[in-house]
Backbone as CSV, one residue per row, in Angstrom:
resi,resn,N_x,N_y,N_z,CA_x,CA_y,CA_z,C_x,C_y,C_z
1,MET,130.743,75.730,62.393,130.524,76.432,63.592,130.353,78.008,63.696
2,THR,129.381,78.931,63.805,129.352,79.961,63.671,130.236,81.030,64.791
3,SER,131.132,81.985,64.438,131.882,82.565,65.161,131.417,83.913,65.607
4,SER,131.219,84.362,66.843,130.476,85.394,67.476,131.551,86.794,67.318
5,TYR,130.777,87.818,66.715,131.783,88.946,66.561,131.054,90.306,66.758
6,HIS,131.611,91.098,67.386,131.435,92.474,67.496,131.001,92.997,66.235
7,HIS,129.636,93.967,66.300,129.176,94.396,65.140,130.430,95.102,64.217
8,GLY,131.208,96.170,64.692,132.273,96.819,63.866,133.306,95.760,63.388
9,ALA,133.938,94.830,64.456,134.854,94.041,63.992,134.486,93.162,62.827
10,LEU,133.223,92.709,62.936,132.765,91.620,61.794,133.030,92.279,60.708
11,ARG,132.850,93.655,60.298,132.983,94.143,59.315,134.068,94.283,58.785
12,GLU,135.260,94.642,59.831,136.583,94.833,59.401,136.977,93.212,58.953
13,THR,136.625,92.268,59.774,137.185,90.753,59.352,136.553,90.354,58.105
14,LEU,135.456,90.873,57.424,134.794,90.416,56.341,135.766,91.109,55.200
15,LEU,135.904,92.440,55.482,136.707,93.192,54.376,138.291,92.801,54.376
16,ASP,138.851,92.451,55.454,140.032,91.460,55.391,139.999,90.492,54.531
17,ALA,139.311,89.620,54.706,138.930,88.350,54.161,138.668,88.399,52.528
18,ALA,138.111,89.500,52.250,137.615,89.997,50.885,138.733,90.285,50.037
19,VAL,139.576,91.243,50.843,140.978,91.744,50.232,141.465,90.515,49.972
20,GLU,141.742,89.633,50.828,142.832,88.542,50.706,142.335,87.672,49.572
21,LEU,141.095,87.494,49.222,140.324,86.724,48.224,140.289,87.148,47.016
22,VAL,140.248,88.304,46.771,140.253,89.297,45.443,142.102,89.294,45.375
23,SER,142.814,89.399,46.240,144.278,89.365,45.952,144.690,88.033,45.331
24,GLU,143.846,87.115,45.817,144.590,85.806,45.364,144.000,85.403,44.080
25,ALA,142.764,85.720,44.092,141.736,85.286,42.943,141.058,85.972,42.022
26,GLY,140.908,87.466,42.304,140.401,88.278,41.526,138.821,88.767,41.913
27,GLY,138.284,89.741,41.386,137.070,90.199,41.934,135.961,89.182,41.411
28,ASP,136.234,88.541,40.476,135.111,87.620,39.855,134.897,86.489,40.804
29,ALA,135.871,86.166,41.747,135.886,84.812,42.668,135.275,85.420,43.811
30,LEU,134.913,86.571,44.322,134.462,86.932,45.324,133.090,86.571,45.207
31,SER,132.516,86.276,46.425,131.337,85.913,46.786,130.851,86.225,48.028
32,LEU,129.435,86.622,48.584,129.469,86.993,49.850,129.105,85.534,50.711
33,ARG,128.788,84.754,49.969,128.736,83.364,50.590,129.992,82.612,50.906
34,GLU,130.890,82.718,50.112,132.274,81.997,50.160,132.882,82.740,51.291
35,LEU,132.828,84.391,51.383,133.435,84.845,52.402,132.822,84.756,53.611
36,ALA,131.540,84.151,53.869,130.911,83.752,55.188,131.782,82.517,55.404
37,ARG,131.770,81.751,54.542,132.350,80.497,54.953,134.031,80.751,55.434
38,ARG,134.546,81.410,54.784,136.120,81.966,55.122,135.972,82.313,56.527
39,VAL,135.070,83.072,56.908,135.259,83.895,58.422,134.624,83.064,59.084
40,GLY,133.744,81.996,58.729,133.176,81.338,59.753,131.882,81.924,60.479
41,VAL,130.965,82.474,59.747,129.602,83.025,59.922,128.702,82.575,59.087
42,SER,127.210,82.800,59.680,126.473,82.549,58.781,126.269,83.202,57.255
43,SER,125.439,82.508,56.332,125.578,83.092,54.977,124.992,84.554,55.022
44,ALA,124.108,84.728,56.022,123.301,85.973,56.333,124.032,87.157,56.640
45,ALA,125.129,86.824,57.462,125.847,87.749,58.381,126.280,88.707,57.217
46,PRO,127.144,88.689,55.930,128.097,89.896,55.376,126.933,90.625,54.814
47,TYR,125.791,90.290,54.708,124.723,91.338,54.213,124.289,92.364,55.079
48,ARG,124.463,92.096,56.585,124.141,93.060,57.465,125.294,94.546,57.165
49,HIS,126.573,93.987,56.555,127.451,95.249,56.226,127.624,95.615,54.955
50,PHE,127.377,94.577,53.906,127.230,94.805,52.545,126.214,94.205,51.915
51,PRO,125.160,95.103,51.099,124.064,94.943,50.629,124.076,93.952,49.694
52,ASP,125.107,93.977,48.749,125.413,93.139,47.353,126.717,93.226,47.358
53,LYS,127.114,92.184,46.218,128.362,92.223,46.051,129.326,93.335,45.300
54,ASP,128.484,94.380,44.980,129.162,95.495,44.361,129.492,96.487,45.381
55,ALA,128.872,96.525,46.566,129.162,97.072,47.690,130.409,96.596,48.380
56,LEU,130.545,95.381,48.242,131.699,94.519,48.836,132.913,95.040,48.323
57,LEU,132.826,95.021,46.860,133.839,95.066,46.042,134.253,96.623,45.544
58,ARG,133.381,97.568,46.125,133.835,98.898,46.522,134.733,99.117,47.453
59,ALA,134.038,98.583,48.763,135.146,98.630,49.839,136.489,98.054,49.653
60,VAL,136.522,96.821,49.133,137.713,96.215,48.593,138.426,97.123,48.026
61,ALA,137.942,97.856,46.815,138.878,98.762,45.959,139.385,99.992,46.648
62,ALA,138.215,100.362,47.876,138.974,101.321,48.526,140.110,100.877,49.227
63,ARG,140.169,99.860,49.797,141.321,99.237,50.752,142.323,99.311,49.443
64,GLY,142.129,98.917,48.139,143.262,99.067,47.309,143.860,100.468,47.137
65,TYR,142.771,101.198,46.758,143.569,102.611,46.756,144.105,103.227,47.752
66,GLN,143.848,102.855,49.010,144.637,103.169,50.119,145.868,102.722,50.039
67,ARG,146.143,101.300,49.768,147.426,100.706,49.711,148.369,101.621,48.298
68,PHE,147.701,101.557,47.141,148.010,102.277,46.181,148.485,103.537,46.414
69,ASP,148.058,104.360,47.206,148.438,105.753,47.860,149.566,105.694,48.700
70,ARG,149.499,104.618,49.405,150.547,104.566,50.459,152.041,104.077,49.823
71,ALA,151.986,103.424,48.798,152.941,103.255,47.826,153.596,104.438,47.162
72,LEU,152.554,105.285,46.362,152.936,106.493,45.806,153.569,107.531,46.801
73,ASP,152.608,107.440,48.053,153.394,108.487,48.896,154.592,108.308,49.619
74,GLU,155.013,107.028,49.334,156.348,106.495,50.061,157.407,107.029,48.791
75,ALA,156.911,106.910,47.702,157.879,107.353,46.513,157.920,108.668,46.500
76,SER,156.758,109.360,46.667,156.680,110.843,46.745,158.020,111.562,47.866
77,ARG,157.782,110.966,49.002,158.518,111.221,50.275,160.212,111.132,49.778
78,GLU,160.328,110.002,49.120,161.580,109.758,48.744,162.182,110.717,47.720
79,GLY,161.225,111.051,46.961,161.390,111.902,45.764,161.940,113.245,46.309
80,ALA,161.563,113.801,47.270,161.693,115.067,47.799,163.149,115.095,47.931
81,GLU,164.258,114.022,48.199,165.361,114.261,48.317,166.199,114.238,47.205
82,VAL,165.599,114.040,46.071,166.334,114.097,44.924,165.691,115.318,43.868
83,SER,166.168,115.013,42.577,165.858,116.139,41.691,164.566,116.104,41.110
84,ALA,163.894,116.809,40.643,162.259,116.841,40.153,162.235,115.773,39.025
85,LEU,163.277,115.675,38.380,163.220,114.760,37.056,163.317,113.023,37.906
86,GLU,164.195,113.000,38.677,164.561,111.844,39.566,163.331,111.628,39.951
87,ALA,162.599,112.473,40.771,161.414,112.216,41.548,160.217,111.629,41.022
88,VAL,160.366,112.204,39.356,159.054,111.484,38.372,159.341,110.154,38.300
89,GLU,160.588,110.016,37.955,161.091,108.436,37.502,160.937,107.560,38.570
90,GLN,161.202,107.886,39.996,160.595,107.104,40.949,159.156,106.963,40.926
91,LEU,158.574,108.098,40.979,156.921,107.767,41.098,156.373,107.059,39.989
92,GLY,156.983,106.863,38.834,156.447,105.985,37.786,156.784,104.718,38.122
93,VAL,157.891,104.427,38.707,158.414,102.922,38.930,157.553,102.600,40.003
94,ALA,157.476,103.543,40.874,156.543,102.841,42.027,155.099,102.647,41.732
95,TYR,154.473,103.300,40.654,153.084,102.830,40.414,153.242,101.721,39.589
96,VAL,154.165,101.509,38.673,154.075,99.963,37.887,154.449,98.888,39.030
97,ARG,155.341,99.218,39.879,155.837,98.148,40.976,154.520,97.713,41.620
98,PHE,153.536,98.808,42.085,152.416,98.419,42.583,151.314,97.348,41.787
99,ALA,151.360,97.691,40.294,150.576,96.909,39.800,150.899,95.496,39.329
100,ALA,152.496,95.629,39.183,153.168,94.092,39.147,152.945,93.154,40.242
101,ARG,152.926,93.995,41.873,153.063,92.939,42.734,151.700,92.903,43.493
102,ASN,150.544,93.587,42.855,149.275,93.732,43.693,148.223,93.347,42.315
103,VAL,148.300,92.461,41.517,147.848,92.293,40.128,146.359,92.411,40.262
104,ASN,145.602,91.549,40.942,144.024,91.767,40.992,143.535,92.773,41.710
105,LEU,144.526,93.312,42.733,143.880,94.591,43.333,143.891,95.764,42.518
106,PHE,145.162,95.772,41.708,145.239,96.756,40.711,144.048,97.008,39.208
107,ARG,144.009,95.628,39.337,142.875,95.437,38.042,141.592,95.875,38.990
108,LEU,141.244,95.772,39.971,140.054,95.920,40.464,139.758,97.683,40.462
109,ILE,140.788,98.395,40.929,140.583,99.683,41.500,140.438,100.456,40.144
110,PHE,141.016,99.926,39.087,140.657,100.677,37.593,139.533,100.015,36.742
111,SER,138.931,99.191,37.429,137.792,98.504,36.773,136.645,99.754,36.939
112,PRO,135.344,99.376,36.378,134.357,100.309,36.747,133.537,100.223,38.083
113,ILE,134.079,99.073,38.882,133.444,99.338,40.112,134.655,100.086,40.920
114,GLY,135.619,100.417,40.746,136.669,100.911,41.055,136.752,102.214,41.037
115,ARG,136.110,102.824,39.874,135.519,103.829,39.498,134.441,104.654,39.672
116,SER,133.787,103.930,40.477,132.046,104.100,40.784,131.963,105.258,41.701
117,ALA,132.326,106.786,41.231,132.420,107.839,41.954,130.864,108.019,42.326
118,GLY,130.583,108.645,43.648,129.460,108.811,44.269,128.740,107.852,44.899
119,HIS,129.271,106.794,44.744,128.652,105.606,45.310,129.151,105.456,46.737
120,ASP,130.208,105.635,46.861,131.009,105.220,48.050,132.092,106.358,48.644
121,PRO,131.668,107.119,49.721,132.585,108.163,49.826,134.013,107.900,50.181
122,GLU,134.097,106.520,51.012,135.401,106.179,51.183,136.241,105.827,49.925
123,LEU,135.422,105.166,49.341,136.369,105.022,47.750,136.672,106.166,47.157
124,ASP,135.828,107.313,46.963,135.950,108.229,46.377,136.984,109.005,47.215
125,SER,137.200,109.158,48.025,138.429,109.942,48.806,139.682,109.127,48.608
126,ALA,139.711,107.733,48.768,140.789,107.077,48.577,141.272,107.320,47.194
127,CYS,140.688,107.406,46.088,141.008,107.415,44.679,141.631,108.827,44.341
128,ARG,140.549,109.714,45.145,141.143,111.144,44.873,142.406,111.229,45.496
129,ARG,142.722,110.918,46.628,144.382,110.790,47.457,145.311,110.299,46.291
130,SER,145.108,109.086,45.824,146.210,108.436,45.222,146.155,109.179,43.776
131,ALA,145.239,110.049,43.339,145.662,110.679,41.863,146.305,111.823,42.216
132,GLU,146.524,112.245,43.416,147.315,113.768,43.534,148.796,113.423,43.294
133,HIS,149.281,112.440,43.889,150.668,112.287,43.495,151.357,112.757,42.121
134,LEU,150.703,112.258,41.080,151.567,112.631,39.754,151.654,114.033,39.460
135,PRO,150.327,114.691,39.516,150.344,116.068,39.477,151.264,116.943,40.384
136,ARG,151.274,116.468,41.269,152.084,117.024,42.400,153.594,116.872,42.068
137,SER,154.125,115.896,41.645,155.232,115.825,41.172,155.702,116.554,40.115
138,LEU,154.825,116.349,38.889,154.958,117.174,37.841,154.872,118.586,38.113
139,GLU,153.960,118.915,38.922,154.118,120.579,39.166,155.491,121.040,39.493
140,ARG,155.881,120.448,40.597,157.276,120.803,40.962,158.335,120.496,39.903
141,LEU,158.395,119.964,38.726,158.771,119.748,37.600,158.755,121.131,36.869
142,GLN,157.598,121.799,36.879,157.633,122.731,36.002,157.783,123.911,36.821
143,ARG,157.798,124.050,38.206,158.228,124.996,38.898,159.930,125.301,38.806
144,GLU,160.621,124.148,38.456,162.075,124.089,38.175,162.299,124.513,36.785
145,GLY,161.086,124.755,36.075,161.376,125.389,34.469,161.706,124.098,33.650
146,ILE,161.104,122.931,33.836,161.144,122.015,32.871,159.796,121.552,32.400
147,ALA,159.622,121.138,31.157,158.160,120.740,30.673,157.472,121.878,30.812
148,THR,157.770,123.125,30.815,157.076,124.235,30.665,155.856,124.731,29.406
149,SER,156.504,123.769,28.449,155.678,124.326,27.059,154.363,123.593,26.905
150,ILE,153.628,122.592,27.963,152.717,122.034,28.092,151.965,122.387,29.325
151,ASN,150.605,122.480,29.380,149.917,122.716,30.471,149.897,121.299,31.515
152,LEU,149.567,121.734,32.793,150.001,120.626,33.824,148.874,119.438,33.508
153,GLN,147.826,119.694,33.383,146.607,118.752,32.868,147.413,117.788,31.805
154,GLU,147.565,118.376,30.824,147.995,117.362,29.522,149.119,116.775,29.941
155,LEU,150.223,117.422,30.764,151.434,116.855,30.974,151.085,115.469,31.717
156,THR,150.089,115.681,32.640,149.693,114.586,33.726,149.157,113.312,32.963
157,GLU,148.324,114.047,31.875,147.760,112.696,31.125,148.706,112.008,30.281
158,LEU,149.710,112.577,29.816,150.986,112.191,29.018,151.592,111.056,29.878
159,ALA,151.949,111.469,31.128,152.857,110.868,31.954,152.117,109.618,32.636
160,TRP,150.659,109.945,32.850,150.130,108.719,33.279,149.733,107.511,32.523
161,ALA,149.380,108.321,30.987,149.521,107.007,29.967,150.513,106.311,29.994
162,LEU,151.496,106.818,29.971,152.893,105.979,29.886,152.893,105.050,30.931
163,VAL,153.050,105.429,32.302,153.268,104.478,33.172,152.048,103.394,33.307
164,HIS,150.898,104.068,33.153,149.512,103.079,33.224,149.809,101.946,32.100
165,GLY,150.223,102.804,30.882,150.241,101.704,29.605,151.086,100.743,29.879
166,VAL,152.370,100.904,30.525,153.481,99.740,30.937,152.766,98.601,31.917
167,ALA,152.201,99.330,32.759,151.443,98.558,33.949,150.407,97.496,33.338
168,MET,149.585,97.919,32.400,148.739,97.152,31.699,149.288,96.244,30.975
169,LEU,150.175,96.771,30.078,150.822,95.781,29.306,151.550,94.765,30.191
170,TYR,152.147,94.847,31.259,153.138,93.701,31.742,151.745,93.083,32.305
171,LEU,150.481,93.479,32.967,149.640,92.510,33.609,149.089,91.655,32.640
172,ASP,148.903,92.199,31.189,148.552,91.347,29.829,149.437,90.358,29.141
173,GLY,150.769,90.354,29.827,151.717,89.368,29.352,152.224,90.063,28.163
174,LEU,152.433,91.196,27.869,152.943,91.692,26.490,154.055,92.487,26.651
175,VAL,154.735,92.749,28.192,155.868,92.916,28.014,156.388,92.343,29.615
176,GLY,157.899,92.064,29.351,158.648,91.662,30.575,158.327,90.100,30.506
177,ASP,159.108,89.206,31.370,158.861,87.840,31.669,157.824,87.174,32.541
178,GLY,157.059,88.293,33.246,156.342,87.563,34.014,156.414,87.750,35.654
179,GLN,157.900,88.440,35.648,158.377,88.630,37.133,158.067,90.178,37.122
180,PRO,157.676,90.491,38.428,157.500,92.024,38.903,158.684,92.994,38.289
181,GLU,160.031,92.085,38.513,161.086,93.024,38.450,161.225,93.640,37.127
182,SER,160.962,92.606,36.005,160.997,93.024,34.700,159.801,94.315,34.141
183,ALA,158.651,94.306,34.949,157.693,95.349,34.822,158.746,96.715,35.142
184,GLU,159.191,96.499,36.160,159.759,97.759,37.140,161.118,98.396,35.827
185,ALA,161.768,97.362,35.652,162.757,97.904,34.516,162.065,98.429,33.346
186,ALA,160.781,98.443,32.555,160.354,98.642,31.733,160.126,100.162,32.096
187,ALA,159.308,100.236,33.263,158.953,101.441,33.775,160.121,102.580,33.848
188,GLU,161.309,102.041,34.386,162.525,102.677,34.317,162.641,103.062,33.205
189,ARG,162.865,102.175,32.229,163.039,102.684,30.800,162.277,104.058,30.045
190,VAL,160.869,103.541,30.477,160.087,104.441,30.048,160.259,105.855,30.604
191,THR,160.346,105.756,31.965,160.277,107.163,32.422,161.608,107.818,32.325
192,ARG,162.484,107.495,32.017,164.177,107.759,31.723,163.945,108.354,30.447
193,HIS,163.046,107.874,29.370,163.095,108.233,28.011,162.185,109.775,28.003
194,LEU,161.069,109.686,29.173,160.158,110.743,29.166,160.874,111.844,29.877
195,ALA,161.962,111.350,30.596,162.537,112.676,31.612,163.565,113.012,30.551
196,GLY,164.034,112.256,29.468,165.096,112.662,28.127,164.210,113.827,27.270
197,LEU,162.880,113.585,27.371,161.974,114.701,26.820,161.914,116.144,27.200
198,PHE,161.610,115.865,28.500,161.491,117.037,29.432,162.708,117.637,29.594
199,ARG,163.979,117.222,29.592,165.100,117.892,29.354,165.351,118.923,28.197
200,ALA,164.941,117.931,27.076,164.865,118.796,25.685,163.953,120.048,25.465
201,ASP,162.855,119.836,26.535,162.077,120.896,26.262,162.778,122.378,26.126
């Protein structure tokens, strides 16, 4: 039986279902036909909102970046109450925690679809916001006289490589025991050692 939706409501319903499906099974499992079946609309209905699978995946990636941004924003706000070094550590752990608890969404947002700049303004905006947290936190660190021997861009690349590396190693089963807590513990160790290098700067 086909459900009746208001035009705008159907797009949001389809997108909610797509995010759920990708979270469960990954981007490869997503199809507009399966999405229509889940939502209870005709197989043609999704195409009125998403011309193809890539357009739908970009919309899902935008949602993923929005969730990622909220997780990092929460860590950033909590970090405002502690030292700059501790704030960087907390942000690194939040980054890896999101990856460990949102495996398929994390893979999608860092896939070519998730980085398809210029194709989708919502995706571009969400991606840009989530990328602002780490350099902002590191800039605070440098204002306090720590890690000043390296410029902010290089410092950001170094810190990002470390936390993103831990996240990907966990997702690929190369560190930890498969539990998100082990990924967070690895992130704590890495960011703590990184902070130690900063202190020695």
